[in-house]
Amino acid sequence: MEQLFVPPGESWQPVSRKLVTVRFIVLASTLVLVVPALAIGLWFVMGGWALVIALGVLVTSVAWAGWLIPRIWRSWGYSERQDDLLVTHGVMFRKLTVVPYGRMQFVDVNSGPLDRKFGLATVQLHTASPATDARIPGLPADEAARLRDRLSALGEAKAAGL
């Protein structure tokens, strides 16, 4: 993790590489659904040149997404500290969220059909302030369950000590 505002010496945990595969499948599924409808509509409404231009835009967009998806995956990370959890992500605009354990109200773990197929889950942390909510996508399901249990226990212990 290379960031100016990240505390030095932290042990950062990455999210699963399978998240890249899931994101590419979502991209491909979207293309399969959108491209034929777009092509037919452009052909009948505007003719062949509009279709050629749209195809160029589509190829450029897919190339951009192919370049960006792995970088987005690499940007995600989290670090469990004694009093709080750090979550960072972002390619162009980096974000670091610090969630004190004592401020956590509850922890969600969710997994859609495609995530379940690849054994992934997302951990969502909820606090009293929506600005400090954080999520960690692309965790292996067993790691998500472990993190949920640990964060819930730490949250209860820290809240009881307030």
mmCIF file of C-alpha atoms in Angstrom:
data_model
loop_
_atom_site.group_PDB
_atom_site.id
_atom_site.type_symbol
_atom_site.label_atom_id
_atom_site.label_comp_id
_atom_site.label_asym_id
_atom_site.label_seq_id
_atom_site.Cartn_x
_atom_site.Cartn_y
_atom_site.Cartn_z
ATOM 1 C CA MET A 1 0.000 0.000 0.000
ATOM 2 C CA GLU A 2 1.558 3.228 -1.122
ATOM 3 C CA GLN A 3 -0.266 6.173 0.378
ATOM 4 C CA LEU A 4 0.903 9.313 2.029
ATOM 5 C CA PHE A 5 -1.800 9.324 4.698
ATOM 6 C CA VAL A 6 -1.642 5.639 5.655
ATOM 7 C CA PRO A 7 0.039 5.030 9.009
ATOM 8 C CA PRO A 8 3.464 3.416 8.492
ATOM 9 C CA GLY A 9 4.100 -0.173 9.474
ATOM 10 C CA GLU A 10 0.540 -1.443 9.023
ATOM 11 C CA SER A 11 -0.044 -4.996 7.834
ATOM 12 C CA TRP A 12 -2.481 -4.644 4.916
ATOM 13 C CA GLN A 13 -4.674 -7.556 3.847
ATOM 14 C CA PRO A 14 -5.683 -7.640 0.168
ATOM 15 C CA VAL A 15 -9.028 -8.814 -1.154
ATOM 16 C CA SER A 16 -9.277 -12.013 -3.203
ATOM 17 C CA ARG A 17 -7.974 -12.049 -6.784
ATOM 18 C CA LYS A 18 -11.253 -13.786 -7.697
ATOM 19 C CA LEU A 19 -12.893 -10.351 -7.464
ATOM 20 C CA VAL A 20 -11.237 -9.483 -10.802
ATOM 21 C CA THR A 21 -12.843 -12.523 -12.438
ATOM 22 C CA VAL A 22 -16.251 -11.638 -10.995
ATOM 23 C CA ARG A 23 -15.974 -8.046 -12.262
ATOM 24 C CA PHE A 24 -14.996 -9.255 -15.761
ATOM 25 C CA ILE A 25 -17.985 -11.625 -15.812
ATOM 26 C CA VAL A 26 -20.284 -8.748 -14.834
ATOM 27 C CA LEU A 27 -18.759 -6.625 -17.616
ATOM 28 C CA ALA A 28 -19.181 -9.408 -20.178
ATOM 29 C CA SER A 29 -22.774 -10.076 -19.082
ATOM 30 C CA THR A 30 -23.609 -6.405 -19.428
ATOM 31 C CA LEU A 31 -22.082 -6.325 -22.895
ATOM 32 C CA VAL A 32 -24.032 -9.407 -23.984
ATOM 33 C CA LEU A 33 -27.285 -7.751 -22.909
ATOM 34 C CA VAL A 34 -26.644 -4.168 -24.034
ATOM 35 C CA VAL A 35 -24.642 -4.445 -27.267
ATOM 36 C CA PRO A 36 -27.203 -6.311 -29.413
ATOM 37 C CA ALA A 37 -30.021 -3.944 -28.412
ATOM 38 C CA LEU A 38 -27.818 -0.920 -29.009
ATOM 39 C CA ALA A 39 -26.616 -2.222 -32.372
ATOM 40 C CA ILE A 40 -30.121 -2.958 -33.635
ATOM 41 C CA GLY A 41 -31.409 0.410 -32.448
ATOM 42 C CA LEU A 42 -28.535 2.344 -34.036
ATOM 43 C CA TRP A 43 -28.790 0.427 -37.308
ATOM 44 C CA PHE A 44 -32.475 1.173 -37.759
ATOM 45 C CA VAL A 45 -32.463 4.731 -36.441
ATOM 46 C CA MET A 46 -29.179 6.196 -37.682
ATOM 47 C CA GLY A 47 -27.712 3.805 -40.208
ATOM 48 C CA GLY A 48 -24.350 2.074 -40.571
ATOM 49 C CA TRP A 49 -22.006 4.951 -39.650
ATOM 50 C CA ALA A 50 -23.521 5.360 -36.219
ATOM 51 C CA LEU A 51 -22.990 1.645 -35.681
ATOM 52 C CA VAL A 52 -19.297 1.935 -36.642
ATOM 53 C CA ILE A 53 -18.809 4.890 -34.282
ATOM 54 C CA ALA A 54 -20.638 3.082 -31.478
ATOM 55 C CA LEU A 55 -18.471 0.004 -32.053
ATOM 56 C CA GLY A 56 -15.340 2.152 -31.719
ATOM 57 C CA VAL A 57 -16.629 3.666 -28.482
ATOM 58 C CA LEU A 58 -17.505 0.191 -27.209
ATOM 59 C CA VAL A 59 -14.067 -1.268 -27.988
ATOM 60 C CA THR A 60 -12.387 1.700 -26.295
ATOM 61 C CA SER A 61 -14.631 1.349 -23.235
ATOM 62 C CA VAL A 62 -13.971 -2.377 -22.921
ATOM 63 C CA ALA A 63 -10.221 -1.816 -23.234
ATOM 64 C CA TRP A 64 -10.421 0.877 -20.540
ATOM 65 C CA ALA A 65 -12.398 -1.442 -18.242
ATOM 66 C CA GLY A 66 -9.906 -4.265 -18.874
ATOM 67 C CA TRP A 67 -7.104 -1.950 -17.802
ATOM 68 C CA LEU A 68 -8.987 -0.505 -14.820
ATOM 69 C CA ILE A 69 -10.563 -3.592 -13.171
ATOM 70 C CA PRO A 70 -7.249 -5.145 -11.974
ATOM 71 C CA ARG A 71 -6.083 -1.765 -10.674
ATOM 72 C CA ILE A 72 -9.283 -1.300 -8.700
ATOM 73 C CA TRP A 73 -8.795 -4.781 -7.211
ATOM 74 C CA ARG A 74 -5.225 -3.932 -6.161
ATOM 75 C CA SER A 75 -6.393 -0.720 -4.486
ATOM 76 C CA TRP A 76 -8.602 -2.522 -1.931
ATOM 77 C CA GLY A 77 -7.065 -3.409 1.403
ATOM 78 C CA TYR A 78 -7.804 -3.491 5.106
ATOM 79 C CA SER A 79 -5.804 -3.533 8.303
ATOM 80 C CA GLU A 80 -7.007 -4.666 11.720
ATOM 81 C CA ARG A 81 -5.471 -2.565 14.475
ATOM 82 C CA GLN A 82 -5.920 -2.635 18.240
ATOM 83 C CA ASP A 83 -8.640 0.035 18.411
ATOM 84 C CA ASP A 84 -9.883 0.408 14.841
ATOM 85 C CA LEU A 85 -10.127 -1.033 11.359
ATOM 86 C CA LEU A 86 -8.548 0.726 8.384
ATOM 87 C CA VAL A 87 -10.071 0.264 4.918
ATOM 88 C CA THR A 88 -8.511 1.779 1.805
ATOM 89 C CA HIS A 89 -9.453 1.788 -1.862
ATOM 90 C CA GLY A 90 -9.496 3.918 -4.975
ATOM 91 C CA VAL A 91 -7.351 4.270 -8.064
ATOM 92 C CA MET A 92 -7.491 7.914 -9.001
ATOM 93 C CA PHE A 93 -8.982 9.201 -5.767
ATOM 94 C CA ARG A 94 -7.630 7.201 -2.844
ATOM 95 C CA LYS A 95 -9.781 6.835 0.269
ATOM 96 C CA LEU A 96 -8.818 5.714 3.752
ATOM 97 C CA THR A 97 -11.627 4.992 6.206
ATOM 98 C CA VAL A 98 -10.863 4.497 9.893
ATOM 99 C CA VAL A 99 -13.649 2.734 11.788
ATOM 100 C CA PRO A 100 -13.184 2.627 15.582
ATOM 101 C CA TYR A 101 -14.412 -0.695 16.951
ATOM 102 C CA GLY A 102 -16.408 1.054 19.687
ATOM 103 C CA ARG A 103 -18.410 2.992 17.072
ATOM 104 C CA MET A 104 -19.577 -0.058 15.123
ATOM 105 C CA GLN A 105 -23.276 -0.779 15.486
ATOM 106 C CA PHE A 106 -23.454 -3.889 13.361
ATOM 107 C CA VAL A 107 -21.563 -5.810 10.693
ATOM 108 C CA ASP A 108 -23.216 -7.258 7.581
ATOM 109 C CA VAL A 109 -21.867 -9.994 5.366
ATOM 110 C CA ASN A 110 -23.534 -10.375 1.988
ATOM 111 C CA SER A 111 -22.894 -12.363 -1.132
ATOM 112 C CA GLY A 112 -24.722 -12.313 -4.440
ATOM 113 C CA PRO A 113 -25.135 -15.352 -6.705
ATOM 114 C CA LEU A 114 -21.951 -14.696 -8.673
ATOM 115 C CA ASP A 115 -19.978 -13.970 -5.494
ATOM 116 C CA ARG A 116 -21.213 -17.231 -3.961
ATOM 117 C CA LYS A 117 -20.176 -19.142 -7.094
ATOM 118 C CA PHE A 118 -16.628 -17.871 -6.544
ATOM 119 C CA GLY A 119 -16.719 -18.198 -2.743
ATOM 120 C CA LEU A 120 -16.641 -14.439 -2.113
ATOM 121 C CA ALA A 121 -18.495 -12.100 0.231
ATOM 122 C CA THR A 122 -18.617 -8.410 1.150
ATOM 123 C CA VAL A 123 -18.283 -7.202 4.731
ATOM 124 C CA GLN A 124 -20.244 -4.013 5.419
ATOM 125 C CA LEU A 125 -19.554 -2.070 8.628
ATOM 126 C CA HIS A 126 -22.272 0.217 9.980
ATOM 127 C CA THR A 127 -21.751 3.039 12.456
ATOM 128 C CA ALA A 128 -23.992 5.811 13.765
ATOM 129 C CA SER A 129 -22.544 8.113 11.103
ATOM 130 C CA PRO A 130 -23.071 7.103 7.469
ATOM 131 C CA ALA A 131 -19.844 8.916 6.600
ATOM 132 C CA THR A 132 -17.798 6.331 8.483
ATOM 133 C CA ASP A 133 -19.526 3.243 7.123
ATOM 134 C CA ALA A 134 -17.087 1.040 5.258
ATOM 135 C CA ARG A 135 -17.264 -2.047 3.100
ATOM 136 C CA ILE A 136 -14.713 -4.617 2.030
ATOM 137 C CA PRO A 137 -15.719 -6.517 -1.134
ATOM 138 C CA GLY A 138 -14.154 -9.662 -2.538
ATOM 139 C CA LEU A 139 -13.236 -11.436 0.670
ATOM 140 C CA PRO A 140 -13.173 -15.234 0.738
ATOM 141 C CA ALA A 141 -16.375 -16.328 2.512
ATOM 142 C CA ASP A 142 -14.532 -17.890 5.469
ATOM 143 C CA GLU A 143 -12.422 -14.735 5.940
ATOM 144 C CA ALA A 144 -15.576 -12.594 5.771
ATOM 145 C CA ALA A 145 -17.205 -14.721 8.485
ATOM 146 C CA ARG A 146 -14.058 -14.569 10.636
ATOM 147 C CA LEU A 147 -13.825 -10.799 10.201
ATOM 148 C CA ARG A 148 -17.528 -10.358 10.998
ATOM 149 C CA ASP A 149 -17.200 -12.361 14.218
ATOM 150 C CA ARG A 150 -13.998 -10.579 15.267
ATOM 151 C CA LEU A 151 -15.351 -7.103 14.523
ATOM 152 C CA SER A 152 -18.628 -7.831 16.302
ATOM 153 C CA ALA A 153 -16.805 -9.080 19.400
ATOM 154 C CA LEU A 154 -14.405 -6.129 19.404
ATOM 155 C CA GLY A 155 -17.295 -3.719 18.831
ATOM 156 C CA GLU A 156 -19.195 -5.095 21.815
ATOM 157 C CA ALA A 157 -16.121 -5.048 24.041
ATOM 158 C CA LYS A 158 -15.161 -1.483 23.096
ATOM 159 C CA ALA A 159 -18.758 -0.180 23.349
ATOM 160 C CA ALA A 160 -19.150 -1.730 26.802
ATOM 161 C CA GLY A 161 -15.964 0.046 27.895
ATOM 162 C CA LEU A 162 -17.287 3.505 26.869
#
